[in-house]
Amino acid sequence: QEIKAPSFGKGILNIVGQDSTWTMKASARLQFLGIGQWGENEDGNLASVGSNFLVRRARLKFSGFAYSPKFKYKVELGLSNRDLSGGSEFTHDAPRYILDAYVMWNFYENFELWIGQTKLPGNIERIVSSANMQMVDRSLLNSRFTIDRDMGMQLRHKFNVSENFIVKEALAISQGEGRNVSKGNLGGYQYTARIDFLPFGNFTGNTEFVGADLKREKKPKLMIGAAYDFNNNAVKTRSNQGDYMYTDTGFYETDIKTLFVNAMFKYNGFSFMGEYAGRNAGDAIAKNNDGTVTGDIVQVGNGLNLMSGYVFKNNWELSGRYTFVDLDKDITGRNKELQYTLGVSKYIVGHKLKVQTDATYLSEVDGPEGLICRLQLEVHF
Amino acid sequence: QEIKAPSFGKGILNIVGQDSTWTMKASARLQFLGIGQWGENEDGNLASVGSNFLVRRARLKFSGFAYSPKFKYKVELGLSNRDLSGGSEFTHDAPRYILDAYVMWNFYENFELWIGQTKLPGNIERIVSSANMQMVDRSLLNSRFTIDRDMGMQLRHKFNVSENFIVKEALAISQGEGRNVSKGNLGGYQYTARIDFLPFGNFTGNTEFVGADLKREKKPKLMIGAAYDFNNNAVKTRSNQGDYMYTDTGFYETDIKTLFVNAMFKYNGFSFMGEYAGRNAGDAIAKNNDGTVTGDIVQVGNGLNLMSGYVFKNNWELSGRYTFVDLDKDITGRNKELQYTLGVSKYIVGHKLKVQTDATYLSEVDGPEGLICRLQLEVHF
Amino acid sequence: QEIKAPSFGKGILNIVGQDSTWTMKASARLQFLGIGQWGENEDGNLASVGSNFLVRRARLKFSGFAYSPKFKYKVELGLSNRDLSGGSEFTHDAPRYILDAYVMWNFYENFELWIGQTKLPGNIERIVSSANMQMVDRSLLNSRFTIDRDMGMQLRHKFNVSENFIVKEALAISQGEGRNVSKGNLGGYQYTARIDFLPFGNFTGNTEFVGADLKREKKPKLMIGAAYDFNNNAVKTRSNQGDYMYTDTGFYETDIKTLFVNAMFKYNGFSFMGEYAGRNAGDAIAKNNDGTVTGDIVQVGNGLNLMSGYVFKNNWELSGRYTFVDLDKDITGRNKELQYTLGVSKYIVGHKLKVQTDATYLSEVDGPEGLICRLQLEVHF
């Protein structure tokens, strides 16, 4: 009594409701990660500072349409401890089980209205799914600047400038304190706009947000985009991420603006992904009502991330990454940070079954250096 | 390699084990909710006091029979932060993931023994599933008086008085501290009895606990019922709900009795649901061993909820609700509260795909007034 | 639109990917438990000290192979509050949702490499799944000595000494602080080795780690094995289990060694399972840097568990268990404990649908006595 299913990597079940009234694709993935970390010891030499073995991600995904093909949905659940973490009084002291839960309503021509919780149209490194990354994990730029997921609405649209030249736009309004916040909106709302230009047409299989050129594009494909995020009266140190800025009477509120400019290029196995991020705030130094500082600081500054790789015909890939994060030292007191990462990936079944390793050298200007080595296995049904 | 499934709203998978040795119906639902709230400001005018956007409910449901059709089961899991919330030392500091998990054993004729965790046979507004409500959410009466779910056993029975006149009875014994309590019973047990009279026979499709007359009953259908709950040596302020009543040496224990009387009527698109609730306690004021008061008070008092609606033939519904809660002011110190709610629903595919909005005006006698507007989307596979 | 599935107890879905590129068996189980407990009161008589009703276990299991039959996986998730419990700062303050998540790579002949989180090759009572137990729950020996699950790698191998004589070996390297630890390794790693001898060949259906002789072995079957666990610089009181041993500057670290010797015998409905456990530590008394004791004590000592049962032809079983735990009193300050358990099981569909009850008399040398009665229902799809 067997159930027939798609081939490996194409989902667990592809369900079609009677009279095609709905569909559901169920899939799942597991990511195993080993980490070794070295830091500078008292003598200035690198010494082991820790290691970790993780079920880094274990996720369930459901997507399809409900009642009408114009009314789609997606749900993604995180089961691993790192995905579940981050609960607080603002999430009803409950784990953050739901990553994505939203509907997409194609109400008119090329327009889609998204309702629910999902990634904001922010930085490209975040939009690339953690299943589709070129290296073991994202860069320091993403850690410092991403606006990740939030709850609210998005308006999506696309159009052709010429036969090949495609423009995609997204507008989002969200609560502005990140995912799974269930205790109400604090401060003002968050507004995000993103525009992407694809001058040479869509990437093969719409892979503009997928790491590595596994499709070996026959013609050069390029996406250039920018996103601007305005978090009105934000109450957290990294827009909708980071720490809540408590004051003696409530929350410190300031407008936080984040800009991302980025590009993805792929051709014949070669890929390049670049991203600039900048953040500023109305007044980055959190203060109590009486003007005394609370100690919280909005993480303002700039960052640059450049990443490139080449996939050999045997599906081994060599990739390199340069990341530079320069938070405003006068305000944040933080030194410039540099990250150099070298990655090797073996894509056994594309991003669905792969082994990836990378080594990252960290260097802090006027600070210590460090080394991180990681090895990861991804199994994606 | 597609899996054929029921039509939209009838479950995701209907699984039948070999030789019909078991069945499972798997279903899921998503509820997106937006809330705007206004309260009285210093000048006595209504001013915005908050807003929230939520994945209000995201649930998985499994039901069927195991080994014999006389041995059924049901499991319902809550994935949203509000469903997962409420963990405490009494739930092993773990989230309250399981809503329902019970088996139903039809051991003799019309008798069923239920074992596990599920809703108690308490107030009708709670028994109506959150998927099948006529308005966005339940009333203040339910917030103050419901006995929701608990762990234990229930005995269910039904019989016909005449050809049409049906009587359904339920008896429950439970731990008495609510769902997911895994650290042992405190105080005594909780005993619940409920009896329902259906003088004109079953509602079409057994919808006596489903909001709105979507079936447009051709003949008037009525259910009148009452439930009585005796929580022996209860340790929480609202029987098995509310706060634990700690003392300096353990828990304050007192018998809490709750009575519900309610009715459901449906005819030709019109529906009426009414409910009275009353609660009293042996001694409602929690005290330490030396007689000093702890500050906890059993929420004794009365409430009334009347709700009605009419479904137009285009499946739009207009509904209204009047709720009155009168906690004993001498004991609880709380003012009378009134709630007036006006609701509009569009049932696109019955309760399976619907958009609902409601506006609630709250008025507290000798207290402030308030306004809540809500908009909800339900997608139920 | 029904899905055909295996017969009851053989899984919910058996999925086979196109071109046999992968498989998945999904199963689930529910365990309902009622407990009554009696202890010695001031007069030295047994008096009720508590009762509890639980959804003890509610689990989902997924297993199969991915891409190649030589590359298998298993995932087991726990949904009940007791399974989810145990979160701490070391699990990212998130519930411990994942029980098992690992891959098994048969890279060469009879060798398998396991990567991820699963049970360590430790004591037999733990290795027997909680679904396949002969009594309602495991013994005191397991509570005190088990090394349960951890994250890391295992190397598994088996070979035949003669036609029937089989030897199975396992080697594991793990983080050493138990399951779902996501904040990095503390102290050193944990090394576990286990060897099992099956002189009369495999048990019918490979049931050497399944309680009760439900297969009614036609010839005597025996497994004798031993496991040795070395937890280098362990930081918890029971090797990778128990409490963290905090000091004023970090963690107390000491080598903890645990030895298990055990046997399983089955013949014609009769079964015997016996286990010895012993634990010692470099220095069992945790100390701060200045030599003052912290109060934490490694639980060193010995234990013995002997268990036997006979399954009648009508699938009722009578079983008995004797457990003796003797922690080193000079170090731990704990008295010897004795446990006598009498169990009755009715296997309706083997371990897949069963009702089990047991009564346990506890006796502490120089301490109080107690009684525990339990009744459990298991439904396993």
Coordinates of N, CA, C and O in Angstrom, one line a residue, chain B residues 64 86 165 192 211-212 332:
Chain B
G64 N -10.1 9.9 13.2 CA -10.5 8.6 12.5 C -10.7 7.6 13.5 O -11.0 7.8 14.7
G86 N 0.8 30.0 27.6 CA 0.2 29.5 28.8 C 1.0 28.4 29.5 O 0.5 27.8 30.5
F165 N -37.3 13.6 19.0 CA -36.8 14.3 20.3 C -35.6 13.5 20.8 O -35.7 12.4 21.2
T192 N -18.1 17.5 35.7 CA -18.9 18.3 34.8 C -20.0 17.4 34.2 O -19.8 16.3 33.8
G211 N -21.7 27.7 14.3 CA -22.3 29.0 14.3 C -22.9 29.3 12.9 O -22.5 28.8 11.9
A212 N -24.0 30.1 12.9 CA -24.6 30.6 11.6 C -25.4 29.4 11.0 O -25.0 28.3 11.0
T332 N -15.3 40.7 44.0 CA -14.2 40.8 43.0 C -13.8 42.3 42.8 O -12.7 42.5 42.2

